[in-house]
Coordinates of C-alpha atoms in Angstrom, one line a residue:
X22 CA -16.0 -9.0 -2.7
X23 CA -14.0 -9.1 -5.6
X24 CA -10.7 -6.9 -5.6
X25 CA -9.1 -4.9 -8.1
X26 CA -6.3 -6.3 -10.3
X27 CA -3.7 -4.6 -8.0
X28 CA -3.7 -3.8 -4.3
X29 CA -0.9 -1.2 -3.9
X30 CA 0.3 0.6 -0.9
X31 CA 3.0 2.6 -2.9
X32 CA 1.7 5.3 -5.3
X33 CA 2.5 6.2 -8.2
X34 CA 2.0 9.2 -10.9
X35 CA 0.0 10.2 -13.9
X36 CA -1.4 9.6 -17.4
X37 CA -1.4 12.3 -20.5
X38 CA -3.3 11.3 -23.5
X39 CA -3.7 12.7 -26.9
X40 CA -2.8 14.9 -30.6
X41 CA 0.1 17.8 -32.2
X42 CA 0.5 20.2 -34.8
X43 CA 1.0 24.3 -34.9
X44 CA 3.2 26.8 -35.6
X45 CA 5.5 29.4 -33.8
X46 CA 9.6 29.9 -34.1
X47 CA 11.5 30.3 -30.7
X48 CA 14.1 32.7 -31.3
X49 CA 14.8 32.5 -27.3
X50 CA 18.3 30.0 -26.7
X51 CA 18.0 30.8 -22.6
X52 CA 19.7 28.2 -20.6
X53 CA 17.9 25.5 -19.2
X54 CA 19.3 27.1 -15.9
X55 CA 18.3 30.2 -14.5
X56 CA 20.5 32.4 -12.4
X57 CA 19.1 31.1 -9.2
X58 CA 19.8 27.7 -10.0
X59 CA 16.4 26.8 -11.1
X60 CA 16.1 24.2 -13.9
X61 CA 13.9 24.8 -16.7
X62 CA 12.7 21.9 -18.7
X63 CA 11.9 22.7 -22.4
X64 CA 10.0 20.4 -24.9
X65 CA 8.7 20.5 -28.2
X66 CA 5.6 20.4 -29.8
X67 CA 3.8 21.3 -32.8
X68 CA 0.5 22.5 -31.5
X69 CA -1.2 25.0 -29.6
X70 CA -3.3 24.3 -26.9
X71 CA -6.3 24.2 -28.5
X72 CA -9.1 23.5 -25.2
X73 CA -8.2 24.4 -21.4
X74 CA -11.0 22.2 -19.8
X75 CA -9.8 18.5 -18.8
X76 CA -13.4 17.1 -18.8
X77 CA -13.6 17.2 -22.7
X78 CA -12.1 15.3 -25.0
X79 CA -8.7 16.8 -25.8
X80 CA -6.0 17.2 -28.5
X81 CA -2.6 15.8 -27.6
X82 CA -0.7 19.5 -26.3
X83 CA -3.9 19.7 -25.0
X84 CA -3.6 16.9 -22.3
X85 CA 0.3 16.8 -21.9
X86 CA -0.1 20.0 -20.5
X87 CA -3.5 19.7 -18.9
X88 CA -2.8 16.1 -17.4
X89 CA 0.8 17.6 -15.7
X90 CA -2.1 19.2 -13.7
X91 CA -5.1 17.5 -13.2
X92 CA -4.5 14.5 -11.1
X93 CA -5.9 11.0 -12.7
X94 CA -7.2 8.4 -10.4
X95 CA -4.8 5.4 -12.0
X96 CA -1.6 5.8 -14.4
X97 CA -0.1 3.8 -17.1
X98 CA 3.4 2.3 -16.0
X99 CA 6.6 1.3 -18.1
X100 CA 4.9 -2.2 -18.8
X101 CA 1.1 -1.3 -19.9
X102 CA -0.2 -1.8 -16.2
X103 CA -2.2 0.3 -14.1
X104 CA -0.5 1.9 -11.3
X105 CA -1.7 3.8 -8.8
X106 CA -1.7 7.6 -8.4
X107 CA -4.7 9.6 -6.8
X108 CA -6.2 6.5 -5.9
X109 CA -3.5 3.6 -4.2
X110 CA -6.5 1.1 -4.3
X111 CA -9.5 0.0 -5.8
X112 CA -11.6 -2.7 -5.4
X113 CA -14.6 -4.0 -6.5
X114 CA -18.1 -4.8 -4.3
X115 CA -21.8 -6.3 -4.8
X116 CA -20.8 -8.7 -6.8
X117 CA -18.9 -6.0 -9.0
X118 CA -21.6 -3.5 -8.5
X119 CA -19.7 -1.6 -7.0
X120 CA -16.5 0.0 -7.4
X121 CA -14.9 1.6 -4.8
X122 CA -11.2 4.0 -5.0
X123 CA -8.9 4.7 -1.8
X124 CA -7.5 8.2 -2.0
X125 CA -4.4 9.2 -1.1
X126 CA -4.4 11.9 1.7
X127 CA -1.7 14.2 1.0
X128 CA -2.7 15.8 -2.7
X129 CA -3.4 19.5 -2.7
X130 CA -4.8 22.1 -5.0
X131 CA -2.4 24.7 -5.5
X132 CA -4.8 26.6 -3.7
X133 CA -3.8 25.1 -0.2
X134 CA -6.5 23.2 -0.5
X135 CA -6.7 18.8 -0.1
X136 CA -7.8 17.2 -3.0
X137 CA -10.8 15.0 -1.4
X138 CA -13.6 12.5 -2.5
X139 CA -15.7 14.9 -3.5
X140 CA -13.5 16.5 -6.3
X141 CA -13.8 13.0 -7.8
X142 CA -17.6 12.7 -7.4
X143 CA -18.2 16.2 -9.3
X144 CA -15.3 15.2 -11.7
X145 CA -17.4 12.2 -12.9
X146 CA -20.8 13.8 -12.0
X147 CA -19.9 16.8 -14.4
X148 CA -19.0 14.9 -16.8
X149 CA -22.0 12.9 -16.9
X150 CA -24.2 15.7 -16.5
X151 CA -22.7 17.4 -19.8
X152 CA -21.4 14.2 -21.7
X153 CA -18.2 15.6 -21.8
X154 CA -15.4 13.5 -23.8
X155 CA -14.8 10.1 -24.1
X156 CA -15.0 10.0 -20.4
X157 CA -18.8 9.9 -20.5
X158 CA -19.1 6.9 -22.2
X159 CA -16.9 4.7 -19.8
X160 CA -20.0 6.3 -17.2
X161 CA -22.6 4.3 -19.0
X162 CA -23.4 2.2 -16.0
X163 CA -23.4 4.6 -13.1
X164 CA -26.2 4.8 -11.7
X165 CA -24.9 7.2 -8.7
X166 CA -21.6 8.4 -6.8
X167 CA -20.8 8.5 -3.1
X168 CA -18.3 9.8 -1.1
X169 CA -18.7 8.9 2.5
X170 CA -15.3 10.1 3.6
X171 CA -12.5 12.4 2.2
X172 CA -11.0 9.2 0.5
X173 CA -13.4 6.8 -0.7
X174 CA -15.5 7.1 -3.7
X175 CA -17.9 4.2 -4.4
X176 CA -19.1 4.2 -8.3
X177 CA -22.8 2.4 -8.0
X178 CA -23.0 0.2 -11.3
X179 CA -25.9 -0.9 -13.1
X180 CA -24.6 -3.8 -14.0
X181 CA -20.8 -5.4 -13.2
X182 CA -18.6 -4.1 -15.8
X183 CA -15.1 -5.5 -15.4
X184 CA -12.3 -3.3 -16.5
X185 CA -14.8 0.2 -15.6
X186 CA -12.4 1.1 -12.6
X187 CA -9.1 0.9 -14.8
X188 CA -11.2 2.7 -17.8
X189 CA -12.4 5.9 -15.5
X190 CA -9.1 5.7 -13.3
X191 CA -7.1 5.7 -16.5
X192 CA -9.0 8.4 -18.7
X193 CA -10.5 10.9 -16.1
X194 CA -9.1 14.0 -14.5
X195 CA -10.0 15.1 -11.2
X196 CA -10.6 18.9 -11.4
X197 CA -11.5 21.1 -8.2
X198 CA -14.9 21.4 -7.1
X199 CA -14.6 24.1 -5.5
X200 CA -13.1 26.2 -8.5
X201 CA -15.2 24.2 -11.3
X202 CA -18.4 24.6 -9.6
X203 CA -18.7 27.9 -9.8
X204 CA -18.7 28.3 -13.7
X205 CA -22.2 27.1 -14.0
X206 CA -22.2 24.7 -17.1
X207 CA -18.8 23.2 -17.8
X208 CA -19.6 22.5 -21.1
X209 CA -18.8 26.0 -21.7
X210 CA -16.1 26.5 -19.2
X211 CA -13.1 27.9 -21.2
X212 CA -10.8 27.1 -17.6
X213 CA -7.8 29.9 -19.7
X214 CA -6.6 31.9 -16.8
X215 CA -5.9 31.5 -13.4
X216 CA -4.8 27.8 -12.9
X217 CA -5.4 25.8 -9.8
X218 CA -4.4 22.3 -10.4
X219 CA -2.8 19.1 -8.3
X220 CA -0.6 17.8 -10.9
X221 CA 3.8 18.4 -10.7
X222 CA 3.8 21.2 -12.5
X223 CA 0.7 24.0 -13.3
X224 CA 0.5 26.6 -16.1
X225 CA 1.5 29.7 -15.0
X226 CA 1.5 31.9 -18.5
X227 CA 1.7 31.2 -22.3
X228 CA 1.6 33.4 -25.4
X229 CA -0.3 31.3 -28.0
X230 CA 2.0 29.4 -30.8
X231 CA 4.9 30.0 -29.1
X232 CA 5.3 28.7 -25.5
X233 CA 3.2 27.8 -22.3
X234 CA 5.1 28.2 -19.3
X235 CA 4.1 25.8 -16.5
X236 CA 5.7 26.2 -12.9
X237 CA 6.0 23.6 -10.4
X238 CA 3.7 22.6 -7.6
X239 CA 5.7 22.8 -4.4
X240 CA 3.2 19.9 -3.0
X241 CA 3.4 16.8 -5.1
X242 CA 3.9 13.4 -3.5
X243 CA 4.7 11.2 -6.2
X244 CA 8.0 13.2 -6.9
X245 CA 11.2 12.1 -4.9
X246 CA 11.1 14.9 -2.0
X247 CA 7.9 15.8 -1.9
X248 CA 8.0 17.8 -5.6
X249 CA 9.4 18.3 -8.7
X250 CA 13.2 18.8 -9.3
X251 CA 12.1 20.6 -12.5
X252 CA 11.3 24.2 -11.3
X253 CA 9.7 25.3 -14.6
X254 CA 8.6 23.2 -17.7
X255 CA 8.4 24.8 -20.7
X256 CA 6.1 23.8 -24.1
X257 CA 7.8 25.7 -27.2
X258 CA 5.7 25.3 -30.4
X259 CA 7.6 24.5 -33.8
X260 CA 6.0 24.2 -37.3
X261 CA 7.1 20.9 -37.4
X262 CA 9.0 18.0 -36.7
X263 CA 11.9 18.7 -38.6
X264 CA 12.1 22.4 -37.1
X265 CA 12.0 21.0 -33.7
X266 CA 14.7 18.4 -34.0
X267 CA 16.6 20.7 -35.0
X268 CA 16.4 22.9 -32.0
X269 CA 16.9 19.8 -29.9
X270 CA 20.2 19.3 -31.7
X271 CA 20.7 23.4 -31.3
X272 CA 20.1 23.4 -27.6
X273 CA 16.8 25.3 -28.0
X274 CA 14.7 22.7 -25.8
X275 CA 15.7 19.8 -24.0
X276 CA 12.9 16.8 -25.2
X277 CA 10.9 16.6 -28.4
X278 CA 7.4 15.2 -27.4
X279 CA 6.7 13.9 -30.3
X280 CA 8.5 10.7 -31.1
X281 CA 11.6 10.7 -33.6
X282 CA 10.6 9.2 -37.3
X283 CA 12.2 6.5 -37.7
X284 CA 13.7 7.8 -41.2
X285 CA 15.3 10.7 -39.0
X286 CA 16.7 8.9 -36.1
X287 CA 19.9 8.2 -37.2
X288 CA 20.2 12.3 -37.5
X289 CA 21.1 12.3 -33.6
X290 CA 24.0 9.4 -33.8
X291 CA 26.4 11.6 -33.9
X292 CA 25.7 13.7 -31.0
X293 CA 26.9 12.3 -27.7
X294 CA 24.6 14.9 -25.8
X295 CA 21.2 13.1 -27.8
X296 CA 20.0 10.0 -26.4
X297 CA 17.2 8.3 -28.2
X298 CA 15.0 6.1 -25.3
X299 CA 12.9 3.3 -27.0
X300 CA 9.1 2.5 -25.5
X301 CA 6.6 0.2 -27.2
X302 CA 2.6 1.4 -28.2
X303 CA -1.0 1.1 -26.7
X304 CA -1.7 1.3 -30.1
X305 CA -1.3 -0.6 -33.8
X306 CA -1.6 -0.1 -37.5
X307 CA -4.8 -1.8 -38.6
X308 CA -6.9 -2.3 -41.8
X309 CA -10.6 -2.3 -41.3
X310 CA -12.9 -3.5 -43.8
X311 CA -16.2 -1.8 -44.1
X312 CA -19.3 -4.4 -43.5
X313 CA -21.6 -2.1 -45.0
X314 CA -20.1 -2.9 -48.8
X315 CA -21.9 -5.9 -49.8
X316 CA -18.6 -7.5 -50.9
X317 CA -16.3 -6.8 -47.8
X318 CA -19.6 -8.4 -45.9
X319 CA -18.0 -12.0 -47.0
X320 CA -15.6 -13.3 -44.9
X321 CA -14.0 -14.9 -48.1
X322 CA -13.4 -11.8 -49.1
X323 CA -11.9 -10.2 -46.0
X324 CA -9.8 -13.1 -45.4
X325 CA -8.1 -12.8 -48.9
X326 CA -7.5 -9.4 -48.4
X327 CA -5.4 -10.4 -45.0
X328 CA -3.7 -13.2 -47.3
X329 CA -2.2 -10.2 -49.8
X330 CA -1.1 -8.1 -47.1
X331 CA 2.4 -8.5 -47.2
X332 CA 3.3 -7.2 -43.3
X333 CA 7.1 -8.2 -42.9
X334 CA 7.8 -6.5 -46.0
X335 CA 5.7 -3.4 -44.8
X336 CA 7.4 -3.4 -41.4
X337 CA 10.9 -3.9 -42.9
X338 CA 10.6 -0.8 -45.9
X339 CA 8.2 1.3 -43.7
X340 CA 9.3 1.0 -40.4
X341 CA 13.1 -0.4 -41.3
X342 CA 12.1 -3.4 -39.4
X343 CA 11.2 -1.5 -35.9
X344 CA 8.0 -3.1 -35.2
X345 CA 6.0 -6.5 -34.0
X346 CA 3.7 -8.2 -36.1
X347 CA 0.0 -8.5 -34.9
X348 CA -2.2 -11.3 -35.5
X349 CA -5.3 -10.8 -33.5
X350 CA -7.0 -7.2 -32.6
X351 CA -5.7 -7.2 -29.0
X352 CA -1.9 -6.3 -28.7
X353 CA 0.9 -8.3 -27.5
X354 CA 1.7 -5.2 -25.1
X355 CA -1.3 -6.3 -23.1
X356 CA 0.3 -10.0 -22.4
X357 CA -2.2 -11.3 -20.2
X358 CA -4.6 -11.3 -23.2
X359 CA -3.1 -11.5 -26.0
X360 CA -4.2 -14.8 -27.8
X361 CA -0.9 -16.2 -28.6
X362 CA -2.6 -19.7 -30.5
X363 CA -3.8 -16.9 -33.3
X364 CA -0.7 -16.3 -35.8
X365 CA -1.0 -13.6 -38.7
X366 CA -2.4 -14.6 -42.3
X367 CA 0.5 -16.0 -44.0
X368 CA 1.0 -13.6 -47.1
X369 CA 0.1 -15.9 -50.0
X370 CA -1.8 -13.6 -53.0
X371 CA -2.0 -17.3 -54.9
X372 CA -3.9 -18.6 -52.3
X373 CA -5.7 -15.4 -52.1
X374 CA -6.4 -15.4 -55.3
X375 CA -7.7 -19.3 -55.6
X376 CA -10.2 -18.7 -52.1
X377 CA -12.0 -16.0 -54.7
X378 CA -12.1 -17.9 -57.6
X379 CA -13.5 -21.2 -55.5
X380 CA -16.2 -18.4 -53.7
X381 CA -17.7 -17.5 -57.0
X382 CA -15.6 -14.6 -58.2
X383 CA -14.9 -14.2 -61.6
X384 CA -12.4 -12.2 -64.4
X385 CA -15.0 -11.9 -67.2
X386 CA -12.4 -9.6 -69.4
X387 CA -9.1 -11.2 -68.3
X388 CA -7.6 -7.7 -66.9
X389 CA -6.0 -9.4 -63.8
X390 CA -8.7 -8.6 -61.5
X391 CA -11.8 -10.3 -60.4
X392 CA -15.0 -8.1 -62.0
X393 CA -16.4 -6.7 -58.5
X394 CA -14.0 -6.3 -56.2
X395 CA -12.6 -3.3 -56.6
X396 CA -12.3 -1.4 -53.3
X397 CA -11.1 2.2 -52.3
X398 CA -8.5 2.4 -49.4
X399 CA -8.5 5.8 -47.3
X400 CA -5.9 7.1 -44.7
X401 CA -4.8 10.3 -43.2
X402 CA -2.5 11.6 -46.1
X403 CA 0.0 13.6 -43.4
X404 CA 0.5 10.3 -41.9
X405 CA 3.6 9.2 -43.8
X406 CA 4.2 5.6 -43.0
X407 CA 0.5 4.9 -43.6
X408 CA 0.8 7.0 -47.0
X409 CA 3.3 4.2 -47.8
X410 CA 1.7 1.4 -45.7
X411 CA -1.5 2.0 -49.2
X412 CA 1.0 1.9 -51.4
X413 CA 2.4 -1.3 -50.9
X414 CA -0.8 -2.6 -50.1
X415 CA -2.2 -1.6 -53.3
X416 CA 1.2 -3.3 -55.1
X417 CA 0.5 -6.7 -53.4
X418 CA -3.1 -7.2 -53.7
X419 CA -3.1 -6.3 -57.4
X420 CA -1.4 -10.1 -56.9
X421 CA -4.3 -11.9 -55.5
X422 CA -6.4 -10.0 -58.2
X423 CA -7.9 -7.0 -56.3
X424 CA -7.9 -3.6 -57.4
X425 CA -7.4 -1.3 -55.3
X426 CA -7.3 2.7 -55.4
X427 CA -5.7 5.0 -53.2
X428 CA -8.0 7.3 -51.1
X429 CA -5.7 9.4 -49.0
X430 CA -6.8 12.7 -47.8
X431 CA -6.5 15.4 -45.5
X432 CA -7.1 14.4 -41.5
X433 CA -9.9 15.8 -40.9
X434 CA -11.8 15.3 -44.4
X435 CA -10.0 11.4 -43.5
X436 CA -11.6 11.3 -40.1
X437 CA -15.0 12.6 -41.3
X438 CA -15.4 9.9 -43.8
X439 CA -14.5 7.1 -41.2
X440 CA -16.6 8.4 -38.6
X441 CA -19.7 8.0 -41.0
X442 CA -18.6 5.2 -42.7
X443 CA -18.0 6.6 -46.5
X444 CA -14.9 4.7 -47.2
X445 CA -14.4 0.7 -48.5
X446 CA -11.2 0.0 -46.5
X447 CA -10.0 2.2 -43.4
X448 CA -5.9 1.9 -43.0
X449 CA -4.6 3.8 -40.0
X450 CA -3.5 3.7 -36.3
X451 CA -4.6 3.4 -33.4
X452 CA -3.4 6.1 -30.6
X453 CA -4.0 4.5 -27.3
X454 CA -6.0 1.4 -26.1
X455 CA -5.5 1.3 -22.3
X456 CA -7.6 -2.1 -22.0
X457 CA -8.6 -4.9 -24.2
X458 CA -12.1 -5.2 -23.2
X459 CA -12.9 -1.4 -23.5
X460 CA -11.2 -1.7 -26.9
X461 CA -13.5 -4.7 -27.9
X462 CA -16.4 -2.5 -26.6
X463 CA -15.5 0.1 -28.7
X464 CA -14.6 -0.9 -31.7
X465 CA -17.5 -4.3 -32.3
X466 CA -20.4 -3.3 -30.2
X467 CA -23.3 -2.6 -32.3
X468 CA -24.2 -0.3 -29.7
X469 CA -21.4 0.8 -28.1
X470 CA -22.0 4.6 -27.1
X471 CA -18.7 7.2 -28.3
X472 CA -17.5 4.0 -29.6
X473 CA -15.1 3.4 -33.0
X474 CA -16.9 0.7 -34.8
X475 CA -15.8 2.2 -38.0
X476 CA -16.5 -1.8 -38.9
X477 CA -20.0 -0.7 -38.6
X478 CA -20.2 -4.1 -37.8
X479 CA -23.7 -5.4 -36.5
X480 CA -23.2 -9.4 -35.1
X481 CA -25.5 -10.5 -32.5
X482 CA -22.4 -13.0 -31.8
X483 CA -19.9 -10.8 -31.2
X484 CA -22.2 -8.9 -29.3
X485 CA -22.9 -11.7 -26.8
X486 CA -19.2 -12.4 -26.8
X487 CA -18.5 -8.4 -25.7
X488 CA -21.3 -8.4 -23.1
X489 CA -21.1 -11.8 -21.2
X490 CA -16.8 -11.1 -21.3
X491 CA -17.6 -7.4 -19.9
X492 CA -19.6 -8.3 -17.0
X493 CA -16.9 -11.0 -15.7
X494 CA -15.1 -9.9 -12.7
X495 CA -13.0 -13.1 -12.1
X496 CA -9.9 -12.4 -13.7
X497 CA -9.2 -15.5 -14.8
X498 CA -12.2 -16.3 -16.6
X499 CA -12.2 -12.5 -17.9
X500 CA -8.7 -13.6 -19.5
X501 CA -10.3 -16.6 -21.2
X502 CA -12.9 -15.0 -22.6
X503 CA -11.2 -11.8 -23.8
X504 CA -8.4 -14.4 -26.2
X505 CA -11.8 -16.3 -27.6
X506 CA -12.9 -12.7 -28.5
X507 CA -9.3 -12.1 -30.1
X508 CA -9.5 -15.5 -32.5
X509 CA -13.2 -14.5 -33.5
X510 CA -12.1 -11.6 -34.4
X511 CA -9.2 -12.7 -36.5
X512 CA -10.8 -16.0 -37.6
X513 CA -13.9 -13.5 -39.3
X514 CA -11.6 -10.8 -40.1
X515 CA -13.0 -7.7 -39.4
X516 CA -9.5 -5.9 -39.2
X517 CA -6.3 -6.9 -40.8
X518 CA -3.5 -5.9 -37.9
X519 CA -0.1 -4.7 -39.2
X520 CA 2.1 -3.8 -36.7
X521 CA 3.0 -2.3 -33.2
X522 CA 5.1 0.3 -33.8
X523 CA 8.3 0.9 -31.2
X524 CA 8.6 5.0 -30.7
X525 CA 12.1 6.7 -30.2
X526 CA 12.1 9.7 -28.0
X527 CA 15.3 11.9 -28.2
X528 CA 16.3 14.3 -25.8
X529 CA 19.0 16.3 -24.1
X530 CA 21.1 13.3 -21.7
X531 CA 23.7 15.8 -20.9
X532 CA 20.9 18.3 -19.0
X533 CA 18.6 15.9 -18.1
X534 CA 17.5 12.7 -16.8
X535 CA 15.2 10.3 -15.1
X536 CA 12.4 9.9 -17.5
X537 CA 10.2 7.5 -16.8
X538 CA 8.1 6.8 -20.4
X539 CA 5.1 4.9 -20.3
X540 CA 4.2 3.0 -23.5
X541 CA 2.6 5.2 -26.8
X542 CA 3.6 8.2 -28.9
X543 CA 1.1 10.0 -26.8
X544 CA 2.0 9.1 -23.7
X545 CA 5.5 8.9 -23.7
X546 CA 8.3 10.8 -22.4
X547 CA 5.4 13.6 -21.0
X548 CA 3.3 12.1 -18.4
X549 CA 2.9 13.7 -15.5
X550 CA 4.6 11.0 -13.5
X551 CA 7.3 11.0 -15.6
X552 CA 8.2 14.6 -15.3
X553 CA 7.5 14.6 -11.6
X554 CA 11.0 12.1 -11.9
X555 CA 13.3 14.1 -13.6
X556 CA 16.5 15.4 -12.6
X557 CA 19.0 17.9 -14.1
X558 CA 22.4 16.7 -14.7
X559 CA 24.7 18.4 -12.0

């Protein structure tokens, strides 16, 4: 029997997950204080709820909102590790063939109901059944559930799969059987009225780009007490993120959900009631190449593009110097893998420039750049920093002799055009990677299912590499082979890492406090265990 990477007895709380944008003034300045002495908890976004169904995959309001009510299996903490919450253990049997979760017995559906194995079962089962979100692919190797008991769940695998327990315990929410059951396909399950949910805090009414009221489960037992000092939370929707820090500063909510940009943060240094708490990212800035242009195909070619990246300078104008270089694909927030022998392409456009000209690449009409490599760079145009991130790319690899033209668009014409691989050079960000090896899966596997190759990379190496890592249950060897995978990565350069951005959450200190953010814009200051923690300022 091989056991899980943590054997807790003490639980712990939730995960949220993903997107924002919307619109919607609050013209309402109530008090965070009603006239019982119930605290209300107000936070800003800048998107409507767009899907009420936690089985599918979700925009970021979306699962703030739904995840604050859906219990997950396994949480995020403070330092990138997974902690328990429905489930305090896991472990793994038949030779990893098997993974089995301990439940908790004292959850309940707002319902009066206990929040048992079988929830879990039809959670994952549904999800299968329907290939719901990005959930379904992390199912890939079930071949069936059980649930002997109230709390135990055992996942039969096809095959031992080494980080699928953190992967499913991290990304799935538990929904009630009993309530989900009867709506027949869930595919089509809207789940927009009557809320029964396990989380702190469940929506009790909303009026659509404008606010969505959520009231407090009197049964949680991950909050100090037994529940939720917060009586009420309270989504208001803003047009932006400009609007909303200013209601923060006005005393219209109490949290902006949305981290500060770092070219507005020094807006709140002034106001002794703001305070600005700093986490780090699941995430990173990246440039992928894609292997499907004959050019960007030679590694001579993708490593000279690294060498005219100039990343300190990016970090320092971009991101005024709040960020960590990268070097490899896996992120120094996940310590235990990231390869520390692998160190960044030094920025050299000369050198750059003389690995082209010694691989066969020639200026025929002396303009300054070699005759075929001239390569289009797309990003998501509403993303600012990456906006600029082109732009200075563009500036420094005209250096090393490569032209390059800016492709920046509109999200989802940018996302469309990644997804099927029409674009030369993808630059953008990560959201949130919650392991390496489902990461690796993801993002190299010629045929990983849901996955992001946006590489479109096809290496029967790499492939290997991913497969013979993934089914590796002995941590240590799992940690080996997951840092080779980083240097072949890096050494072949399928991606050019920037940076890992640090995030700046502000919020109201003098009503509130407690917060306990877990790393990533999306996660932040809003998980479910976090606001199961806080308490108002007396």
């Amino acid at each position: 029997m091989v056991k899980g990477r943590w054997r807790l007895a003490v639980a712990l709380g939730v995960v949220a997950t993903l997107g924002v944008s919307g619109c919607g003034i609050n013209e309402d300045n109530a008090s965070s204080s009603s006239s019982t002495g119930d605290s209300v908890l107000r936070i800003g976004t800048t998107t409507d709820v767009s899907n009420f169904n936690p089985l599918q995959s979700l925009s970021k309001t979306d699962s703030w909102i739904l995840n604050a009510m859906y219990p997950h299996l396994l949480r995020i903490d403070e330092n990138a590790k997974k902690a328990p919450e429905l489930a305090k253990e896991y472990r793994y049997e038949d030779d990893g063939k098997t993974a089995v979760f301990v439940l908790r017995d004292d959850f309940k559906w707002t319902d009066g109901k206990p929040v048992v194995a079988e929830d879990v079962k039809f959670s994952a089962e549904m999800i299968m059944k329907y290939k719901l979100g990005n959930v379904a692919a992390k199912l890939t190797w079930v071949e069936s559930i059980e649930a002997p008991d109230a709390t135990t769940v055992k996942f039969k695998l096809s095959q031992p799969y080494a980080p699928f327990a953190e992967g499913v315990g991290f990304w799935m929410s538990v929904v009630p059987k009993h309530v989900f059951e009867p709506a027949g396909d869930l595919s089509k399950f809207p789940n927009d009225s009557n809320w029964v949910g396990a989380g702190p805090f469940v929506l009790d009414s909303m009026t659509k780009g404008q606010r969505y009221v959520m009231k407090r489960n009197e049964s949680y037992p991950l909050a100090p007490g037994g529940k939720a000092a917060v009586s009420q939370v309270e989504y208001r929707v803003y047009p932006d993120v400009n609007t909303m820090m200013l209601a923060l500063r006005n005393g219209d909510i109490d949290l902006m959900g949305t981290p500060v940009p770092v070219s507005a943060a020094k807006t709140f240094e002034g106001d002794s009631k703001i305070k600005m708490e700093k986490v780090g990212a699941l995430g990173f800035a990246h440039l992928t190449y894609n292997m499907k242009n004959k050019f960007l195909a030679d590694q001579e070619v993708r490593q000279a593009l690294s060498m005219s990246v100039d990343t300190k300078s990016i970090i320092s104008a971009v991101l005024q110097g709040d960020a960590q270089e990268m070097a490899g694909p896996i992120s120094p927030v996940f310590s235990d893998y990231d390869n520390s022998e692998v160190k960044p392409y030094a920025f050299d456009p000369a050198g750059a420039k003389a690995k082209l000209t010694a691989a066969g690449y020639k200026d025929a009409n002396n303009d300054g750049f070699f005759d075929e490599l001239a390569f289009g760079v797309a990003c998501d145009q509403s993303n600012a920093n990456m906006t600029r991130v082109v732009q200075l790319f563009r500036e420094s690899a005209a250096k090393a002799g490569i032209k390059l033209k800016n492709e920046c668009v509109e999200r989802n014409t940018f996302l469309s055009r990644t997804k099927s691989g029409e674009y030369d050079i993808d630059a953008s960000q990560w959201g949130v990677f919650d392991n390496p090896m489902d990461q690796l899966r993801s993002t190299y596997l010629s045929s990983n299912p849901g996955g992001i190759n946006y590489n479109l990379l096809e290496s029967a190496e790499i492939d290997k590499l991913i497969n013979d890592a993934a089914g590796t249950t002995d941590p240590e060897a799992f940690k080996t082979k997951i840092k080779n995978l980083d240097k072949v990565v890096h050494d072949q350069a399928y991606l050019t890492p920037l940076y890992v951005e640090n995030f700046r959450f502000a919020y109201n200190a003098s009503k509130f406090t407690g917060f306990n953010p877990s790393p990533s814009d999306l996660l932040g200051m809003v998980t479910a265990y976090s606001l199961a923690q806080v308490t108002p300022v007396k």
